[in-house]
Structure formats: C-alpha cells, structure tokens
Coordinates of N, CA and C and ligand atoms in Angstrom, one line a residue:
X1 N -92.0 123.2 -105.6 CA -92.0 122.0 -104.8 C -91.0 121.0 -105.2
X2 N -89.9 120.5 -104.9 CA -89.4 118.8 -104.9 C -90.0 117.7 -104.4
X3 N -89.8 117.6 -105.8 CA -90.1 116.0 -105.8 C -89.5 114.8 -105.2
X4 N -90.8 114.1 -104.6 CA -89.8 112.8 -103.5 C -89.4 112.2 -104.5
X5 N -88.1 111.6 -104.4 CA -87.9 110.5 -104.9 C -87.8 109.1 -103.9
X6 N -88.8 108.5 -104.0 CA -88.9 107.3 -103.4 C -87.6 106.0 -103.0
X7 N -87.0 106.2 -103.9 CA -85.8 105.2 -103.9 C -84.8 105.5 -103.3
X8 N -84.6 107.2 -103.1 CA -84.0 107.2 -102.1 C -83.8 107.5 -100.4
X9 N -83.8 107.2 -100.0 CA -83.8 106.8 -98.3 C -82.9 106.7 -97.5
X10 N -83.1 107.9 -96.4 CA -82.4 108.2 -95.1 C -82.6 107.8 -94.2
X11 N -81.8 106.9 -93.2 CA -82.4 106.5 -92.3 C -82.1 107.2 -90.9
X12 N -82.6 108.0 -90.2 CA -82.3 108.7 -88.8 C -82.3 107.9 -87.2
X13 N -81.5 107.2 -86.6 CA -81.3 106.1 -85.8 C -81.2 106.5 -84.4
X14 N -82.2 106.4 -83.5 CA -81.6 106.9 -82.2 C -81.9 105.3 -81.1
X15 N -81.0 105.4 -80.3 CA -80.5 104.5 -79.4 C -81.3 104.4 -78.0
X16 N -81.1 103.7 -76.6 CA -81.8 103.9 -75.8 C -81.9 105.2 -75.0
X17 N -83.6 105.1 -74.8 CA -83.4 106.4 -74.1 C -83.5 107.9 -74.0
X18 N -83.4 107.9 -75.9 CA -83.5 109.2 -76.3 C -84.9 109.1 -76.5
X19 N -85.9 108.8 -76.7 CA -87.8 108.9 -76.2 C -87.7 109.5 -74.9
X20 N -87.1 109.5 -74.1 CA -87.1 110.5 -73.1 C -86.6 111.9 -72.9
X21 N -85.7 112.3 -74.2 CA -85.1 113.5 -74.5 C -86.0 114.8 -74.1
X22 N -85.6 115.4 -73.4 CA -86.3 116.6 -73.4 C -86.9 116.5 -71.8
X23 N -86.7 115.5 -70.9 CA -87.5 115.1 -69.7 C -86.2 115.5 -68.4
X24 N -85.2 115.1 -68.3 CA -84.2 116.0 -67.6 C -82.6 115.9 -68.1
X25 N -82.2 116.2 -67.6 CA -80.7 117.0 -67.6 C -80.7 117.9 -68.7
X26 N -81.9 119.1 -69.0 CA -81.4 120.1 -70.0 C -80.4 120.5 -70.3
X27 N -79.6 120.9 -68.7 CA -78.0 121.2 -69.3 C -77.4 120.8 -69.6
X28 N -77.5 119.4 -70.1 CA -76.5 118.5 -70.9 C -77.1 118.7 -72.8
X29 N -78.6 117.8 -72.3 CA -79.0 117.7 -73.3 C -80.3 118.8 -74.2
X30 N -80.2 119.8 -73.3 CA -81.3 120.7 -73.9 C -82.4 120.1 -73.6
X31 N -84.0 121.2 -74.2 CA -85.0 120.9 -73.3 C -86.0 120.4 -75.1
X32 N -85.6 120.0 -76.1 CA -85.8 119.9 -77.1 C -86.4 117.9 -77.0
X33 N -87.4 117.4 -77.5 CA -87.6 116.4 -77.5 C -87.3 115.7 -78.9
X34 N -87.7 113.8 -79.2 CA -87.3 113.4 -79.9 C -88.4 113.6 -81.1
X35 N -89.2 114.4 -80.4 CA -90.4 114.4 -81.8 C -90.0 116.0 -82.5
X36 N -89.0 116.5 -81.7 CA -88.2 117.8 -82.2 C -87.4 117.4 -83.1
X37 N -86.5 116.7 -82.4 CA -85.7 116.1 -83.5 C -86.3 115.5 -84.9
X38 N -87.0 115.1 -85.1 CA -88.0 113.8 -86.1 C -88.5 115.2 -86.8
X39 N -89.0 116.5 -86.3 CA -89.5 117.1 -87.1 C -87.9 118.2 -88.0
X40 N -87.0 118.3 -86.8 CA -86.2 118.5 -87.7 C -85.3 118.0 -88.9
X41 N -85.4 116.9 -88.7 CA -85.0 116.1 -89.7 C -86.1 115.9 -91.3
X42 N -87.2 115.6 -90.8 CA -87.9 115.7 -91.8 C -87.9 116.8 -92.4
X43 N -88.0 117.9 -92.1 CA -87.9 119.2 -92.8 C -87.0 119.3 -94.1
X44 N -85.7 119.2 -93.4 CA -85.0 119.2 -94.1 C -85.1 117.7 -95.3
X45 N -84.9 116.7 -95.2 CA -85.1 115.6 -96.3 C -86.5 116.0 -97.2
X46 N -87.4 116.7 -96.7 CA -88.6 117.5 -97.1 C -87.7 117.8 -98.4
X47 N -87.2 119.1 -97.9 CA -86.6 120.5 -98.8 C -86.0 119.1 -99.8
X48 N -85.3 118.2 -99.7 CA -84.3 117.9 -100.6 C -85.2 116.9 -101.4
X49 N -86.0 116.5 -101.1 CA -87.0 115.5 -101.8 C -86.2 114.1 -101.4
X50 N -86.2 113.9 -100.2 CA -85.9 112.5 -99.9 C -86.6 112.2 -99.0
X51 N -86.8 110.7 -99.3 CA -87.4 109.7 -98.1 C -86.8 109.7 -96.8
X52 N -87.3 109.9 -95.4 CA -86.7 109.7 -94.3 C -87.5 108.7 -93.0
X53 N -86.5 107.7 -93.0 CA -87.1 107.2 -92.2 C -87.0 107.5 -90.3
X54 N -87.6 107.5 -89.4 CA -87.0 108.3 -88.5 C -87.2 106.9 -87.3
X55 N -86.1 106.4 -86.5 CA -86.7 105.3 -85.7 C -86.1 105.4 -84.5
X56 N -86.2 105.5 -83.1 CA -85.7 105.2 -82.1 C -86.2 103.8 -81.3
X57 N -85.5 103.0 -80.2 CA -85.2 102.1 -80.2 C -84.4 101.6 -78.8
X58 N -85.3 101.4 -77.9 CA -84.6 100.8 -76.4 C -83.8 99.9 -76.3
X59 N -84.1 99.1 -77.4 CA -83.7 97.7 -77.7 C -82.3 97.7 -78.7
X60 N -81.0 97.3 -78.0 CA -80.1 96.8 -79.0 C -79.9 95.5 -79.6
X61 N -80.6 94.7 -79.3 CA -81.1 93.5 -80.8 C -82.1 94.3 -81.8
X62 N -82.5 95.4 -81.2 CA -83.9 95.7 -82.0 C -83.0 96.7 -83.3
X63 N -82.0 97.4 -82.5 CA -81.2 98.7 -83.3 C -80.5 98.0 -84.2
X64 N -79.9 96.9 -84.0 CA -79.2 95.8 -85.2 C -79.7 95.4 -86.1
X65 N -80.8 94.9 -86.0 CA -81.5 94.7 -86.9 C -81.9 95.8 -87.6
X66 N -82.6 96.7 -87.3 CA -83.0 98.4 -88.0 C -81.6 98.9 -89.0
X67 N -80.5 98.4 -88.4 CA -79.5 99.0 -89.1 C -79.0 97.9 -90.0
X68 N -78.9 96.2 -89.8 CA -78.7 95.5 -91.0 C -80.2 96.3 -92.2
X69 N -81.2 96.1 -91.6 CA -82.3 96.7 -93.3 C -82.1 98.0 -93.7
X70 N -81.0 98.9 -92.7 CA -81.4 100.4 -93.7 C -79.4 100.1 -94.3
X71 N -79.2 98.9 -94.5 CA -77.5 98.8 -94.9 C -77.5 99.4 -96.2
X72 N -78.2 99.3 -97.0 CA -77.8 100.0 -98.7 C -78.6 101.1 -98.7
X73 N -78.8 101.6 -98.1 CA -79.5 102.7 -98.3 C -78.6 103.8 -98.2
X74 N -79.4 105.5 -98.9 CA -78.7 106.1 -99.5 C -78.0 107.3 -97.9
X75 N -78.2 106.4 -96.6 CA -77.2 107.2 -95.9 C -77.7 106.9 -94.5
X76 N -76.7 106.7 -93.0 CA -77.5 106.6 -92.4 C -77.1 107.9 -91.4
X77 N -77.9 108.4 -90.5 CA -77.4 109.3 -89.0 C -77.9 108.6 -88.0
X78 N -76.9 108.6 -86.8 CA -77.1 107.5 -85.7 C -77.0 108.2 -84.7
X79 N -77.3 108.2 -83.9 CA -77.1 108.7 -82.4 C -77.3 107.0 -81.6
X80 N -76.3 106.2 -81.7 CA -76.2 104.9 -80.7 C -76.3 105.3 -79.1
X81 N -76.8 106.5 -78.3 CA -76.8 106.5 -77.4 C -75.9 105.3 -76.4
X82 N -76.4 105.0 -75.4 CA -76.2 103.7 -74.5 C -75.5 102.8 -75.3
X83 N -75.6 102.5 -76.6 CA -75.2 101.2 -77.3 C -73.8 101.9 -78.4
X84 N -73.6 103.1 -77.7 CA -72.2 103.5 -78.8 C -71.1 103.1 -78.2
X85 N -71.1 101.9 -77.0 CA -70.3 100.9 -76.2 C -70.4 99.4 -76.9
X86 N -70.8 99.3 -77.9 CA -71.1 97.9 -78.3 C -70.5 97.7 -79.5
X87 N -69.5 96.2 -79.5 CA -69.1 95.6 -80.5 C -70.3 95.6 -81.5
X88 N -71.3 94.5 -81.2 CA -72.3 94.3 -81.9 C -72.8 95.3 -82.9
X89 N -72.8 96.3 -82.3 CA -73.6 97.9 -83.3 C -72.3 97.9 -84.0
X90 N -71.4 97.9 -83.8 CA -70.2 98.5 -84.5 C -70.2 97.5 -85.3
X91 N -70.3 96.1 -85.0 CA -70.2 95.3 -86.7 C -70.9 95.2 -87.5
X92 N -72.4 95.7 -87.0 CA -73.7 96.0 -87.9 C -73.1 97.3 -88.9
X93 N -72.5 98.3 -88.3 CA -72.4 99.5 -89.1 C -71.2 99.4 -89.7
X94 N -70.6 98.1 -89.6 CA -69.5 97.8 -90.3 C -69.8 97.2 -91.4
X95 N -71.0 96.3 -91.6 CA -71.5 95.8 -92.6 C -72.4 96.8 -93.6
X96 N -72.7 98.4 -93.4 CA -73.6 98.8 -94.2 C -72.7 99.2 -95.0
X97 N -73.5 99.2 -96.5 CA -72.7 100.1 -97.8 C -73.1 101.4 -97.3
X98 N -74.2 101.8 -96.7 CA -75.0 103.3 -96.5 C -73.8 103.8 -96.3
X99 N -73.5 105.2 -96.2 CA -72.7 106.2 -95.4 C -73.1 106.3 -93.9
X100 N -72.6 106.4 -92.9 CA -73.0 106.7 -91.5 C -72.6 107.5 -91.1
X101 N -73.2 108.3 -90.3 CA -72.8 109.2 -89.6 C -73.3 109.3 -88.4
X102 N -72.5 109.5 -87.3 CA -72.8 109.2 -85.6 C -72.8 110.8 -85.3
X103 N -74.2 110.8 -84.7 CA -74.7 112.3 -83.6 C -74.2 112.0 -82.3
X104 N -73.8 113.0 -81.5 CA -74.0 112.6 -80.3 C -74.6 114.2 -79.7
X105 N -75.6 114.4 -79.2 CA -76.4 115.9 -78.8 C -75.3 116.4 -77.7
X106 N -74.7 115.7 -77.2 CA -73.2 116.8 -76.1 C -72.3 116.2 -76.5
X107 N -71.9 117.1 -75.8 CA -70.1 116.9 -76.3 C -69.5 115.8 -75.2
X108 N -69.5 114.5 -76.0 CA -68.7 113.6 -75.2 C -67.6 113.3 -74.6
X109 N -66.9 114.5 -75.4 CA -65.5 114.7 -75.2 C -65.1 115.6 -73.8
X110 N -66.4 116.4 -73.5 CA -66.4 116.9 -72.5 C -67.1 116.5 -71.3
X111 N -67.7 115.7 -71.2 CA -68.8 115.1 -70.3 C -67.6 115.0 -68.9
X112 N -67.8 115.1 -67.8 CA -67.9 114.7 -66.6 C -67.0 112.7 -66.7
X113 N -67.5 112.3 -67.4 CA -67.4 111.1 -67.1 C -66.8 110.6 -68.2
X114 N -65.5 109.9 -68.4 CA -64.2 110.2 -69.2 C -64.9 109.2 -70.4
X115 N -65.8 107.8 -69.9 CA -65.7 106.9 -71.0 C -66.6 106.8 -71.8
X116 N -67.5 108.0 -71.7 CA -68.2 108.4 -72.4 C -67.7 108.9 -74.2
X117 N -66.5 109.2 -73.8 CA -65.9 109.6 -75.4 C -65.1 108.0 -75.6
X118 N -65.4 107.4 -75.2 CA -64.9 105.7 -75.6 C -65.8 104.8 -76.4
X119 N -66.8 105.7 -77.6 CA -67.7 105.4 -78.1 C -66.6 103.9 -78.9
X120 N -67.4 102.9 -79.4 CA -66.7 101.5 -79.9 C -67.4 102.2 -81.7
X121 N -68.7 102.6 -81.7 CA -69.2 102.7 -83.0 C -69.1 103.7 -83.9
X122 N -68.0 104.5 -83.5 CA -67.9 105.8 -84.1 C -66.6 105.1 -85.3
X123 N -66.0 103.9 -85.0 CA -65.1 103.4 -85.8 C -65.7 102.4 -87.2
X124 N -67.2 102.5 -87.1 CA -68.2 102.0 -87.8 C -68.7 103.6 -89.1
X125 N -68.4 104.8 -89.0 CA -69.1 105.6 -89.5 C -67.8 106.6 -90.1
X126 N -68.2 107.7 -90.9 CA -67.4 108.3 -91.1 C -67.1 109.7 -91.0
X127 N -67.8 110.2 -90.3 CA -67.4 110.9 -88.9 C -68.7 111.0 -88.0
X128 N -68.2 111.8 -87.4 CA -68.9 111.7 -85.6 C -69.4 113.4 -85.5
X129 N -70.6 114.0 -85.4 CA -70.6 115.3 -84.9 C -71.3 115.1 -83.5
X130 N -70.2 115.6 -82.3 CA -71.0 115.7 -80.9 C -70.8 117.4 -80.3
X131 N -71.9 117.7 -79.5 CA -71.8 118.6 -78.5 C -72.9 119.9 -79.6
X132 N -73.2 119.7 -80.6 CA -73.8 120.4 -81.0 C -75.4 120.6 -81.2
X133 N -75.9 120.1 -79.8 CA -77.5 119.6 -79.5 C -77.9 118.8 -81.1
X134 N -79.7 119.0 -81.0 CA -80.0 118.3 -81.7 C -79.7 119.0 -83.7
X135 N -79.1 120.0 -83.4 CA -78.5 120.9 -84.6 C -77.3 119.9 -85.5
X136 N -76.8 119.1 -84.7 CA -76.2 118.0 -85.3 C -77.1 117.0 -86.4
X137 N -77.9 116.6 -85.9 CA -78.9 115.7 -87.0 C -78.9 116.2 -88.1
X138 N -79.2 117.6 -88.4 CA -79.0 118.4 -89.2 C -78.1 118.5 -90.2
X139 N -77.2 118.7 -89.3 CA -75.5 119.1 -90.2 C -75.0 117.6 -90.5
X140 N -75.7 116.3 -89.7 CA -75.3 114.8 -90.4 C -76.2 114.6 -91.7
X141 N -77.6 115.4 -91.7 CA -78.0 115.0 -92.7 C -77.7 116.1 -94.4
X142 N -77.6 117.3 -93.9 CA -76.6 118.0 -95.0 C -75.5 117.2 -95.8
X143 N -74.6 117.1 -95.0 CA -73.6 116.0 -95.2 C -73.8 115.2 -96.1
X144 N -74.9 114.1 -95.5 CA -75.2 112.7 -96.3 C -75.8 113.2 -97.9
X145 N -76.9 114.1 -97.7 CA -77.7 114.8 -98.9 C -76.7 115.7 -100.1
X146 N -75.2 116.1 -98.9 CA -75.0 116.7 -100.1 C -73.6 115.7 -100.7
X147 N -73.1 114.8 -99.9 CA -72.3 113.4 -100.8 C -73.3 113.0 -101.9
X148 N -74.4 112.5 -101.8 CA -75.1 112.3 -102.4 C -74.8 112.6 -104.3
X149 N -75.0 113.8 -104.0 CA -74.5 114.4 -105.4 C -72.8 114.4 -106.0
X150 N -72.8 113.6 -105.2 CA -71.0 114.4 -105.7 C -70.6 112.6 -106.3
X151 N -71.6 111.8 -106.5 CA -71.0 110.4 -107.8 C -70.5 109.2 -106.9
Ligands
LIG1 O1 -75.0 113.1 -76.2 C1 -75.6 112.1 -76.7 O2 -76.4 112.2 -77.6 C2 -75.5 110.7 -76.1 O3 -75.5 109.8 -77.1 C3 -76.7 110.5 -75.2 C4 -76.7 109.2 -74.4 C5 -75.4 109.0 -73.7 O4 -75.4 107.7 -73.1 C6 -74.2 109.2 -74.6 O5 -73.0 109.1 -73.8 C7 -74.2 110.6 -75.2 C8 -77.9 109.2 -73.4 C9 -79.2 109.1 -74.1 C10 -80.4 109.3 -73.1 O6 -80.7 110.7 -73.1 C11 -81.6 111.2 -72.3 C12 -81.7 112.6 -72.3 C13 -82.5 113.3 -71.5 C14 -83.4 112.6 -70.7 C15 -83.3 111.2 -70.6 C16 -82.5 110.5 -71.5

C-alpha cells in the first residue's frame, strides 16, 4: 500500500460545462463522463500516494478563485474549457508557484472552428496536452507526479 502523504496535493480543474461531458457530441468528445474522469484521476494519485483534489466549475469568478487557493500547491491540471479565452484565468495561472498543466479532451488544433486553438491560458502553464480524450488527465498527472521527484 502507499502511503498518503497529506501535504502534498493535486489539484484537477475543469471549466464550464464539462459536468455535461459524456451527454453529446461523442465524436468530439467521447462518451466518457466527468465522474470518469475524477475516477481516473484518483486512481492514479491513489497509486502514487497523493492528495487529489478534483473540482469542476460553471463559474469563471468561481475557477479563479479555485485556482488562486490551489497556487502553492504541489501541481495543477486544467482543462479551462470555455474560459481557456480569458485574460483573467491566465493571470490567475500566472500567479501560481504550482506547476500547470492544460488538458484539452480534442484536439483543438483540429476542431472545425479555427479559434478554438487561440486558447489565452495555455501561456499560463507549461505545456498543453489536447486531442487525447480524457487519457490526457492522465499523462498531465504522470507528468506533475513524476517532476515531483526530480528536486
Ligand atoms: O476539448 C476540450 O477539452 C475543450 O476544452 C472542451 C470545451 C471547448 O470549449 C474547448 O474548446 C475544448 C467544451 C467543454 C464542454 O464540453 C462538453 C462536452 C460534451 C457535452 C457537453 C459539453
């Protein structure tokens, strides 16, 4: 078994909208919901013995705030949906010490609709995994867990 260690903490951040995940456009976004995601995420911070906090969020006063209290903490993964257009989010994630890292479940770079890869808050984080469903959360939180160790 690993042991939690309590002090340190992940915070998993989803944006507006995604509580609906899994309700239509599968062929964008797969047929996978946010309580899929939340369980895949835990799993894994499970295995590594870390705290995870998991929060989604309609609200971008509500998401700024969520992201000024998880600022020191030991990493964040974001999916800013709708709000990965916003100065505001991007100066919030400008202000964390956490590490960030931005999900996006499709490939924005491919979408139909050009300004969708004109995310403002991916210039807040340090890097971006899109287009790889909710399998991304994943590989942002490997990432964060395995910086972690490296000092
Ligand atoms: O691909 C992503 O993860 C997005 O961040 C999802 C956002 C979209 O605005 C971004 O451009 C890309 C949309 C979130 C809402 O997702 C829903 C999915 C299925 C059903 C209802 C909402």
């Amino acid at each position: 078994m690993v042991t939690q260690d309590e002090n340190v903490v992940i915070h998993v951040l989803n944006g507006p909208n995604l509580n609906l995940l899994g309700e239509r456009e599968p062929e964008v976004y797969g047929t996978q919901t946010i309580a899929d995601v939340e369980h895949l995420c835990c799993r894994i911070c499970d295995a590594a013995g870390v705290r995870m906090e998991f929060r989604q969020t309609n609200s971008e006063p509500e998401l700024i705030e969520i992201i000024q209290a998880a600022r020191s903490s030991a990493g964040i993964v974001i999916n800013p949906a709708g709000c990965s257009y916003s100065v505001s989010v991007l100066d919030a994630l400008k202000a964390c010490t956490a590490p960030v890292v931005e999900v996006h479940i499709s490939n924005i770079h491919a979408r139909s609709e050009p300004w969708r890869a004109d995310t403002r808050t991916t210039g807040g984080a340090i890097g971006v995994i899109s287009g790889l469903g909710i399998e991304g959360y994943g590989l942002a939180l490997q990432y964060l867990l395995g910086a972690r160790g490296e000092g």
